[in-house]
Amino acid sequence: MKILLLIEDAARADISHAVYITMLRRLGHAVLVGDVNSLGWSDRELTVTTVEPAADVTPFGPVTGPVVRDAVVEADLVWVLNQPHTRLRTDVWQLLWRLNQRVPFVNDVVGLMMLNNKNNLPLIVPAEHLPRSLGSASHEVLAAHVERGERDRFILKRPNGGCGADVFVLSRADSNAKALLQSLTGNQHALGAMTGRQLTGLQADMAIVQEFVPHRTEKRITVCGGRVVASNEKRLAAHEHRGNVSQQARMRLAEATSAEVELAETVARRLLDYGIRFAGLDVSYPYVFEVNLVNPGGLIEPTQLGVPDPYLEPALRRLLDSCAVGRGAEEASCSVRR
């Protein structure tokens, strides 16, 4: 099988990219590494700059091999492992969707676009396993929710943020509460007072208020093709409420409990309905805090810790089998449409 991995920079593959490239090559697949931001088109053909790895890839090193610029995209499977740059994202997502009409993706483009955020978690996480939340671009609406909430503390965050950026603990009695709500929704009132809206235009940003769930550990549970294939535990740093490794959370290998597996596989089956075959779930049972779809890790931690990894090969085999099943269904659907 020829597999195209789309990353942001073939000159510097991160640890996930390196691990996947190396294992897929060892499994006998032809691997191409493409720059997701180089996608373009010529008449009816889509093009991308690619590198064909000539050897195994070292984490955070270059992908060495022949570079072909603006090559016509030819692949049996595409795996998007980085999101497009913000300046190009609208065009690149449109081209990815076009490519997905004829080539299977590990995670379908529409599912990636619509589910790799916090706005749509209610579609895939059962209500009893999702902390109560409200999203709005109005700080007044968010403030009213905080005032009538059953708890005194809340999490305030952006629906499309990542790596722990702009994630705050909000206390109803804190004098910062109103300022934080105004800040994350664009400071519309302050900007309007300083400069008329007829000059600044709409300045609103969406924000989410979520009930605060005290916890010191989270599990990152990896699912492939509807099943749990690996899990790790993240211990939050001291005096920290964010479970991101980028915010000094410490990772260790840990098995998921039977209850966690049941919950994760319930979410994974719902993800399959949207064409999502590979994801990382952030779980502090009984809650799912986030579902990560683009380069979520979860299969790289043994490599980071320098220990043998019993999960990677069977997980990737299962993932490719799941994609093959999905491809058969897509081809049948296409034949009906024709």
mmCIF file of C-alpha atoms in Angstrom:
data_model
loop_
_atom_site.group_PDB
_atom_site.id
_atom_site.type_symbol
_atom_site.label_atom_id
_atom_site.label_comp_id
_atom_site.label_asym_id
_atom_site.label_seq_id
_atom_site.Cartn_x
_atom_site.Cartn_y
_atom_site.Cartn_z
ATOM 1 C CA MET A 1 0.000 0.000 0.000
ATOM 2 C CA LYS A 2 1.222 3.522 -0.793
ATOM 3 C CA ILE A 3 0.563 5.760 2.223
ATOM 4 C CA LEU A 4 0.882 9.550 2.148
ATOM 5 C CA LEU A 5 1.573 11.156 5.533
ATOM 6 C CA LEU A 6 0.880 14.892 5.532
ATOM 7 C CA ILE A 7 2.959 16.852 8.053
ATOM 8 C CA GLU A 8 3.944 20.503 8.364
ATOM 9 C CA ASP A 9 7.668 20.222 7.636
ATOM 10 C CA ALA A 10 9.489 17.244 6.154
ATOM 11 C CA ALA A 11 12.762 18.835 7.268
ATOM 12 C CA ARG A 12 11.827 18.132 10.885
ATOM 13 C CA ALA A 13 9.677 15.105 11.675
ATOM 14 C CA ASP A 14 8.408 15.021 15.250
ATOM 15 C CA ILE A 15 8.499 11.832 17.304
ATOM 16 C CA SER A 16 5.055 10.635 16.149
ATOM 17 C CA HIS A 17 5.934 11.212 12.505
ATOM 18 C CA ALA A 18 9.240 9.378 12.895
ATOM 19 C CA VAL A 19 7.703 6.396 14.702
ATOM 20 C CA TYR A 20 4.860 5.992 12.188
ATOM 21 C CA ILE A 21 7.082 6.417 9.126
ATOM 22 C CA THR A 22 9.596 3.876 10.390
ATOM 23 C CA MET A 23 7.027 1.256 11.419
ATOM 24 C CA LEU A 24 4.947 1.586 8.242
ATOM 25 C CA ARG A 25 8.098 1.054 6.157
ATOM 26 C CA ARG A 26 9.007 -1.997 8.237
ATOM 27 C CA LEU A 27 5.515 -3.377 7.626
ATOM 28 C CA GLY A 28 6.287 -3.273 3.905
ATOM 29 C CA HIS A 29 4.322 -0.199 2.854
ATOM 30 C CA ALA A 30 5.533 2.493 0.474
ATOM 31 C CA VAL A 31 5.557 5.747 2.445
ATOM 32 C CA LEU A 32 5.506 9.287 1.101
ATOM 33 C CA VAL A 33 5.829 12.296 3.397
ATOM 34 C CA GLY A 34 4.112 15.428 2.134
ATOM 35 C CA ASP A 35 4.037 19.055 3.249
ATOM 36 C CA VAL A 36 0.382 19.708 4.059
ATOM 37 C CA ASN A 37 0.814 23.428 3.338
ATOM 38 C CA SER A 38 2.130 22.733 -0.173
ATOM 39 C CA LEU A 39 -1.149 21.279 -1.449
ATOM 40 C CA GLY A 40 -2.227 22.772 -4.754
ATOM 41 C CA TRP A 41 -3.985 21.795 -7.938
ATOM 42 C CA SER A 42 -3.552 21.822 -11.694
ATOM 43 C CA ASP A 43 -6.805 21.422 -13.604
ATOM 44 C CA ARG A 44 -8.220 18.122 -12.311
ATOM 45 C CA GLU A 45 -5.082 16.945 -10.512
ATOM 46 C CA LEU A 46 -4.089 17.699 -6.923
ATOM 47 C CA THR A 47 -0.416 18.303 -6.198
ATOM 48 C CA VAL A 48 1.836 18.244 -3.141
ATOM 49 C CA THR A 49 5.560 18.393 -2.381
ATOM 50 C CA THR A 50 6.721 14.994 -1.130
ATOM 51 C CA VAL A 51 9.751 13.153 0.179
ATOM 52 C CA GLU A 52 10.110 9.391 -0.164
ATOM 53 C CA PRO A 53 12.064 8.287 2.930
ATOM 54 C CA ALA A 54 15.258 6.472 2.014
ATOM 55 C CA ALA A 55 15.849 5.263 5.583
ATOM 56 C CA ASP A 56 14.290 5.143 9.020
ATOM 57 C CA VAL A 57 13.590 8.572 10.484
ATOM 58 C CA THR A 58 15.065 9.897 13.722
ATOM 59 C CA PRO A 59 12.678 11.877 15.942
ATOM 60 C CA PHE A 60 13.053 15.620 15.336
ATOM 61 C CA GLY A 61 15.353 14.951 12.415
ATOM 62 C CA PRO A 62 14.844 15.368 8.679
ATOM 63 C CA VAL A 63 13.098 12.932 6.379
ATOM 64 C CA THR A 64 15.921 12.096 3.992
ATOM 65 C CA GLY A 65 15.193 11.013 0.444
ATOM 66 C CA PRO A 66 14.336 12.332 -3.011
ATOM 67 C CA VAL A 67 12.146 15.449 -2.954
ATOM 68 C CA VAL A 68 9.504 15.881 -5.653
ATOM 69 C CA ARG A 69 7.927 19.326 -5.776
ATOM 70 C CA ASP A 70 4.292 19.738 -6.807
ATOM 71 C CA ALA A 71 3.910 16.031 -7.515
ATOM 72 C CA VAL A 72 0.529 14.732 -8.574
ATOM 73 C CA VAL A 73 -0.992 13.068 -5.509
ATOM 74 C CA GLU A 74 -1.003 9.301 -5.973
ATOM 75 C CA ALA A 75 -1.727 7.280 -2.845
ATOM 76 C CA ASP A 76 -3.873 4.440 -1.566
ATOM 77 C CA LEU A 77 -4.305 6.056 1.855
ATOM 78 C CA VAL A 78 -3.743 9.532 3.334
ATOM 79 C CA TRP A 79 -3.000 10.314 6.978
ATOM 80 C CA VAL A 80 -3.207 13.981 8.055
ATOM 81 C CA LEU A 81 -0.766 14.425 10.947
ATOM 82 C CA ASN A 82 -0.634 18.222 11.138
ATOM 83 C CA GLN A 83 -3.248 20.883 10.613
ATOM 84 C CA PRO A 84 -2.730 23.442 7.842
ATOM 85 C CA HIS A 85 -1.228 26.823 8.696
ATOM 86 C CA THR A 86 -3.828 29.417 9.658
ATOM 87 C CA ARG A 87 -3.107 31.542 6.568
ATOM 88 C CA LEU A 88 -3.802 28.612 4.239
ATOM 89 C CA ARG A 89 -6.212 26.480 6.218
ATOM 90 C CA THR A 90 -9.425 27.290 4.333
ATOM 91 C CA ASP A 91 -7.904 26.447 0.954
ATOM 92 C CA VAL A 92 -5.972 23.424 2.209
ATOM 93 C CA TRP A 93 -9.009 21.929 3.967
ATOM 94 C CA GLN A 94 -11.014 22.378 0.772
ATOM 95 C CA LEU A 95 -8.329 20.556 -1.213
ATOM 96 C CA LEU A 96 -8.085 17.810 1.396
ATOM 97 C CA TRP A 97 -11.844 17.314 1.137
ATOM 98 C CA ARG A 98 -11.517 17.109 -2.643
ATOM 99 C CA LEU A 99 -8.761 14.508 -2.301
ATOM 100 C CA ASN A 100 -10.855 12.543 0.195
ATOM 101 C CA GLN A 101 -13.575 12.157 -2.439
ATOM 102 C CA ARG A 102 -11.348 9.690 -4.281
ATOM 103 C CA VAL A 103 -8.736 8.518 -1.755
ATOM 104 C CA PRO A 104 -9.447 7.023 1.704
ATOM 105 C CA PHE A 105 -8.094 8.907 4.720
ATOM 106 C CA VAL A 106 -7.196 7.460 8.117
ATOM 107 C CA ASN A 107 -9.545 10.116 9.498
ATOM 108 C CA ASP A 108 -12.055 11.493 7.015
ATOM 109 C CA VAL A 109 -11.697 15.207 6.331
ATOM 110 C CA VAL A 110 -15.223 16.228 7.314
ATOM 111 C CA GLY A 111 -14.853 14.397 10.615
ATOM 112 C CA LEU A 112 -11.467 16.036 11.235
ATOM 113 C CA MET A 113 -12.836 19.490 10.505
ATOM 114 C CA MET A 114 -15.993 19.155 12.550
ATOM 115 C CA LEU A 115 -14.916 17.018 15.513
ATOM 116 C CA ASN A 116 -11.343 18.103 16.290
ATOM 117 C CA ASN A 117 -12.624 20.761 18.674
ATOM 118 C CA LYS A 118 -14.551 21.176 21.903
ATOM 119 C CA ASN A 119 -17.770 22.531 20.362
ATOM 120 C CA ASN A 120 -19.002 19.180 19.104
ATOM 121 C CA LEU A 121 -18.007 16.810 21.908
ATOM 122 C CA PRO A 122 -21.715 16.254 22.757
ATOM 123 C CA LEU A 123 -22.052 14.403 19.444
ATOM 124 C CA ILE A 124 -19.603 11.697 20.455
ATOM 125 C CA VAL A 125 -19.384 11.638 24.264
ATOM 126 C CA PRO A 126 -22.381 10.353 26.270
ATOM 127 C CA ALA A 127 -23.972 13.152 28.312
ATOM 128 C CA GLU A 128 -23.219 11.546 31.676
ATOM 129 C CA HIS A 129 -19.503 11.424 30.802
ATOM 130 C CA LEU A 130 -19.109 15.035 29.664
ATOM 131 C CA PRO A 131 -18.756 17.879 32.186
ATOM 132 C CA ARG A 132 -21.592 20.375 31.821
ATOM 133 C CA SER A 133 -20.496 23.120 29.439
ATOM 134 C CA LEU A 134 -21.751 26.185 27.596
ATOM 135 C CA GLY A 135 -20.238 27.895 24.562
ATOM 136 C CA SER A 136 -20.912 31.462 23.449
ATOM 137 C CA ALA A 137 -19.285 34.559 21.951
ATOM 138 C CA SER A 138 -21.099 36.708 24.536
ATOM 139 C CA HIS A 139 -19.445 37.302 27.888
ATOM 140 C CA GLU A 140 -22.872 38.174 29.322
ATOM 141 C CA VAL A 141 -24.256 34.745 28.393
ATOM 142 C CA LEU A 142 -21.222 33.014 29.891
ATOM 143 C CA ALA A 143 -21.389 35.151 33.042
ATOM 144 C CA ALA A 144 -25.064 34.300 33.542
ATOM 145 C CA HIS A 145 -24.212 30.597 33.252
ATOM 146 C CA VAL A 146 -21.491 30.986 35.888
ATOM 147 C CA GLU A 147 -23.853 32.831 38.233
ATOM 148 C CA ARG A 148 -26.539 30.156 38.134
ATOM 149 C CA GLY A 149 -24.124 27.199 38.121
ATOM 150 C CA GLU A 150 -24.204 24.599 40.870
ATOM 151 C CA ARG A 151 -20.434 24.791 41.380
ATOM 152 C CA ASP A 152 -18.245 27.705 42.448
ATOM 153 C CA ARG A 153 -15.395 26.975 40.028
ATOM 154 C CA PHE A 154 -15.336 26.524 36.263
ATOM 155 C CA ILE A 155 -12.878 25.978 33.435
ATOM 156 C CA LEU A 156 -12.767 28.749 30.829
ATOM 157 C CA LYS A 157 -11.171 27.893 27.477
ATOM 158 C CA ARG A 158 -11.298 28.328 23.724
ATOM 159 C CA PRO A 159 -13.162 25.680 21.707
ATOM 160 C CA ASN A 160 -10.361 25.396 19.152
ATOM 161 C CA GLY A 161 -7.361 25.996 21.382
ATOM 162 C CA GLY A 162 -4.651 23.463 22.076
ATOM 163 C CA CYS A 163 -1.650 22.571 24.248
ATOM 164 C CA GLY A 164 -3.199 24.261 27.276
ATOM 165 C CA ALA A 165 -3.242 27.769 25.802
ATOM 166 C CA ASP A 166 -5.842 30.107 27.350
ATOM 167 C CA VAL A 167 -7.252 27.528 29.769
ATOM 168 C CA PHE A 168 -8.214 29.188 33.054
ATOM 169 C CA VAL A 169 -9.849 28.204 36.320
ATOM 170 C CA LEU A 170 -12.665 30.671 36.920
ATOM 171 C CA SER A 171 -14.073 31.321 40.386
ATOM 172 C CA ARG A 172 -17.448 32.992 40.736
ATOM 173 C CA ALA A 173 -16.171 35.214 43.568
ATOM 174 C CA ASP A 174 -12.898 36.180 41.855
ATOM 175 C CA SER A 175 -12.675 39.794 40.661
ATOM 176 C CA ASN A 176 -10.890 38.455 37.556
ATOM 177 C CA ALA A 177 -13.948 36.453 36.461
ATOM 178 C CA LYS A 178 -15.635 39.161 34.396
ATOM 179 C CA ALA A 179 -12.325 40.332 32.905
ATOM 180 C CA LEU A 180 -11.418 36.793 31.820
ATOM 181 C CA LEU A 181 -14.832 36.214 30.257
ATOM 182 C CA GLN A 182 -14.559 39.515 28.382
ATOM 183 C CA SER A 183 -10.998 38.747 27.284
ATOM 184 C CA LEU A 184 -11.715 35.316 25.813
ATOM 185 C CA THR A 185 -14.792 36.602 23.969
ATOM 186 C CA GLY A 186 -12.801 39.368 22.256
ATOM 187 C CA ASN A 187 -13.069 42.327 24.651
ATOM 188 C CA GLN A 188 -15.903 43.640 22.506
ATOM 189 C CA HIS A 189 -17.136 46.221 25.023
ATOM 190 C CA ALA A 190 -13.706 47.731 25.680
ATOM 191 C CA LEU A 191 -12.729 47.857 22.010
ATOM 192 C CA GLY A 192 -16.086 49.376 21.105
ATOM 193 C CA ALA A 193 -15.592 52.074 23.740
ATOM 194 C CA MET A 194 -12.115 52.938 22.459
ATOM 195 C CA THR A 195 -12.827 52.654 18.738
ATOM 196 C CA GLY A 196 -16.285 52.645 17.211
ATOM 197 C CA ARG A 197 -17.518 49.306 15.920
ATOM 198 C CA GLN A 198 -18.060 50.884 12.523
ATOM 199 C CA LEU A 199 -14.247 50.995 12.306
ATOM 200 C CA THR A 200 -13.234 47.802 14.099
ATOM 201 C CA GLY A 201 -16.008 45.522 12.856
ATOM 202 C CA LEU A 202 -17.009 42.369 14.702
ATOM 203 C CA GLN A 203 -14.457 41.437 17.369
ATOM 204 C CA ALA A 204 -16.220 38.461 18.936
ATOM 205 C CA ASP A 205 -14.483 35.195 19.854
ATOM 206 C CA MET A 206 -16.113 31.969 21.009
ATOM 207 C CA ALA A 207 -15.350 30.672 24.494
ATOM 208 C CA ILE A 208 -16.488 27.749 26.635
ATOM 209 C CA VAL A 209 -17.345 27.639 30.328
ATOM 210 C CA GLN A 210 -17.179 24.107 31.720
ATOM 211 C CA GLU A 211 -17.794 22.843 35.230
ATOM 212 C CA PHE A 212 -14.496 22.323 37.053
ATOM 213 C CA VAL A 213 -13.698 18.682 37.828
ATOM 214 C CA PRO A 214 -10.846 18.400 40.370
ATOM 215 C CA HIS A 215 -8.324 15.728 39.380
ATOM 216 C CA ARG A 216 -4.579 15.113 39.475
ATOM 217 C CA THR A 217 -4.278 12.477 36.745
ATOM 218 C CA GLU A 218 -5.706 11.857 33.293
ATOM 219 C CA LYS A 219 -5.441 8.885 30.962
ATOM 220 C CA ARG A 220 -4.596 9.380 27.287
ATOM 221 C CA ILE A 221 -6.420 6.411 25.759
ATOM 222 C CA THR A 222 -5.670 5.639 22.118
ATOM 223 C CA VAL A 223 -8.363 4.090 19.938
ATOM 224 C CA CYS A 224 -7.937 2.543 16.492
ATOM 225 C CA GLY A 225 -10.836 1.297 14.419
ATOM 226 C CA GLY A 226 -13.264 1.447 17.332
ATOM 227 C CA ARG A 227 -11.060 -0.378 19.866
ATOM 228 C CA VAL A 228 -8.658 0.664 22.614
ATOM 229 C CA VAL A 229 -5.069 -0.143 21.608
ATOM 230 C CA ALA A 230 -2.968 1.729 24.191
ATOM 231 C CA SER A 231 -3.178 3.958 27.252
ATOM 232 C CA ASN A 232 -0.891 6.189 29.284
ATOM 233 C CA GLU A 233 -1.320 8.259 32.414
ATOM 234 C CA LYS A 234 -0.587 11.975 32.688
ATOM 235 C CA ARG A 235 0.061 13.412 36.154
ATOM 236 C CA LEU A 236 -0.571 17.132 36.345
ATOM 237 C CA ALA A 237 2.282 19.354 37.473
ATOM 238 C CA ALA A 238 2.118 20.845 40.960
ATOM 239 C CA HIS A 239 -0.137 23.914 41.206
ATOM 240 C CA GLU A 240 -1.409 23.233 37.676
ATOM 241 C CA HIS A 241 -4.926 22.487 36.414
ATOM 242 C CA ARG A 242 -3.941 21.586 32.837
ATOM 243 C CA GLY A 243 -3.170 18.016 31.817
ATOM 244 C CA ASN A 244 -1.043 18.882 28.786
ATOM 245 C CA VAL A 245 2.452 17.452 28.449
ATOM 246 C CA SER A 246 3.383 20.862 26.997
ATOM 247 C CA GLN A 247 2.450 22.265 30.439
ATOM 248 C CA GLN A 248 4.795 19.886 32.294
ATOM 249 C CA ALA A 249 2.324 17.064 32.928
ATOM 250 C CA ARG A 250 4.363 13.883 33.486
ATOM 251 C CA MET A 251 3.605 10.813 31.387
ATOM 252 C CA ARG A 252 3.920 7.192 32.451
ATOM 253 C CA LEU A 253 2.742 3.889 31.010
ATOM 254 C CA ALA A 254 -0.519 2.697 32.560
ATOM 255 C CA GLU A 255 -3.276 0.258 31.653
ATOM 256 C CA ALA A 256 -6.838 1.504 31.274
ATOM 257 C CA THR A 257 -9.388 0.025 33.669
ATOM 258 C CA SER A 258 -12.298 -2.014 32.337
ATOM 259 C CA ALA A 259 -14.647 0.936 32.938
ATOM 260 C CA GLU A 260 -12.302 3.287 31.074
ATOM 261 C CA VAL A 261 -12.044 0.844 28.167
ATOM 262 C CA GLU A 262 -15.825 0.531 27.951
ATOM 263 C CA LEU A 263 -16.227 4.323 27.900
ATOM 264 C CA ALA A 264 -13.410 4.846 25.388
ATOM 265 C CA GLU A 265 -14.796 2.214 23.017
ATOM 266 C CA THR A 266 -18.275 3.747 23.237
ATOM 267 C CA VAL A 267 -16.756 7.040 22.067
ATOM 268 C CA ALA A 268 -14.606 5.236 19.478
ATOM 269 C CA ARG A 269 -17.645 3.573 17.901
ATOM 270 C CA ARG A 270 -19.363 6.936 17.632
ATOM 271 C CA LEU A 271 -16.232 8.350 16.012
ATOM 272 C CA LEU A 272 -16.373 5.597 13.390
ATOM 273 C CA ASP A 273 -19.794 6.905 12.359
ATOM 274 C CA TYR A 274 -17.989 10.093 11.286
ATOM 275 C CA GLY A 275 -15.084 8.350 9.568
ATOM 276 C CA ILE A 276 -12.645 8.800 12.469
ATOM 277 C CA ARG A 277 -10.501 5.693 12.938
ATOM 278 C CA PHE A 278 -7.626 7.015 15.064
ATOM 279 C CA ALA A 279 -7.939 9.263 18.113
ATOM 280 C CA GLY A 280 -6.571 10.015 21.555
ATOM 281 C CA LEU A 281 -9.075 10.502 24.376
ATOM 282 C CA ASP A 282 -8.281 12.485 27.527
ATOM 283 C CA VAL A 283 -10.144 10.676 30.302
ATOM 284 C CA SER A 284 -10.430 11.212 34.036
ATOM 285 C CA TYR A 285 -13.120 8.652 34.707
ATOM 286 C CA PRO A 286 -16.060 9.074 34.527
ATOM 287 C CA TYR A 287 -15.364 12.119 32.343
ATOM 288 C CA VAL A 288 -13.959 12.600 28.855
ATOM 289 C CA PHE A 289 -12.377 16.049 28.652
ATOM 290 C CA GLU A 290 -11.181 16.062 25.061
ATOM 291 C CA VAL A 291 -10.919 13.983 21.891
ATOM 292 C CA ASN A 292 -7.721 14.558 19.885
ATOM 293 C CA LEU A 293 -7.759 13.652 16.195
ATOM 294 C CA VAL A 294 -4.700 15.238 14.535
ATOM 295 C CA ASN A 295 -1.387 13.739 15.692
ATOM 296 C CA PRO A 296 -2.706 12.822 19.152
ATOM 297 C CA GLY A 297 0.258 10.729 20.274
ATOM 298 C CA GLY A 298 -0.628 7.770 22.445
ATOM 299 C CA LEU A 299 1.597 5.292 20.580
ATOM 300 C CA ILE A 300 4.922 7.050 21.101
ATOM 301 C CA GLU A 301 5.379 7.109 24.864
ATOM 302 C CA PRO A 302 7.403 3.858 25.133
ATOM 303 C CA THR A 303 9.794 5.285 22.536
ATOM 304 C CA GLN A 304 10.072 8.485 24.567
ATOM 305 C CA LEU A 305 10.778 6.452 27.701
ATOM 306 C CA GLY A 306 13.281 4.206 25.910
ATOM 307 C CA VAL A 307 11.432 0.945 26.564
ATOM 308 C CA PRO A 308 10.109 -1.731 24.162
ATOM 309 C CA ASP A 309 6.712 -0.931 22.664
ATOM 310 C CA PRO A 310 4.334 -3.899 22.410
ATOM 311 C CA TYR A 311 1.449 -1.743 21.145
ATOM 312 C CA LEU A 312 2.710 0.112 18.082
ATOM 313 C CA GLU A 313 2.843 -2.637 15.452
ATOM 314 C CA PRO A 314 -0.514 -4.288 16.288
ATOM 315 C CA ALA A 315 -2.137 -0.854 16.615
ATOM 316 C CA LEU A 316 -0.979 0.247 13.161
ATOM 317 C CA ARG A 317 -1.986 -3.104 11.666
ATOM 318 C CA ARG A 318 -5.454 -2.704 13.179
ATOM 319 C CA LEU A 319 -5.653 0.869 11.918
ATOM 320 C CA LEU A 320 -4.782 -0.132 8.360
ATOM 321 C CA ASP A 321 -7.264 -3.019 8.486
ATOM 322 C CA SER A 322 -9.943 -0.578 9.645
ATOM 323 C CA CYS A 323 -9.094 1.775 6.791
ATOM 324 C CA ALA A 324 -9.334 -1.115 4.316
ATOM 325 C CA VAL A 325 -12.816 -1.985 5.609
ATOM 326 C CA GLY A 326 -13.822 1.659 5.379
ATOM 327 C CA ARG A 327 -12.418 1.860 1.882
ATOM 328 C CA GLY A 328 -14.541 -1.093 0.770
ATOM 329 C CA ALA A 329 -17.665 0.632 2.049
ATOM 330 C CA GLU A 330 -16.677 3.880 0.323
ATOM 331 C CA GLU A 331 -16.064 2.116 -2.986
ATOM 332 C CA ALA A 332 -19.446 0.392 -2.761
ATOM 333 C CA SER A 333 -21.063 3.750 -2.058
ATOM 334 C CA CYS A 334 -19.254 5.302 -5.016
ATOM 335 C CA SER A 335 -20.405 2.508 -7.332
ATOM 336 C CA VAL A 336 -24.004 3.129 -6.251
ATOM 337 C CA ARG A 337 -23.650 6.870 -6.907
ATOM 338 C CA ARG A 338 -22.208 6.217 -10.348
#
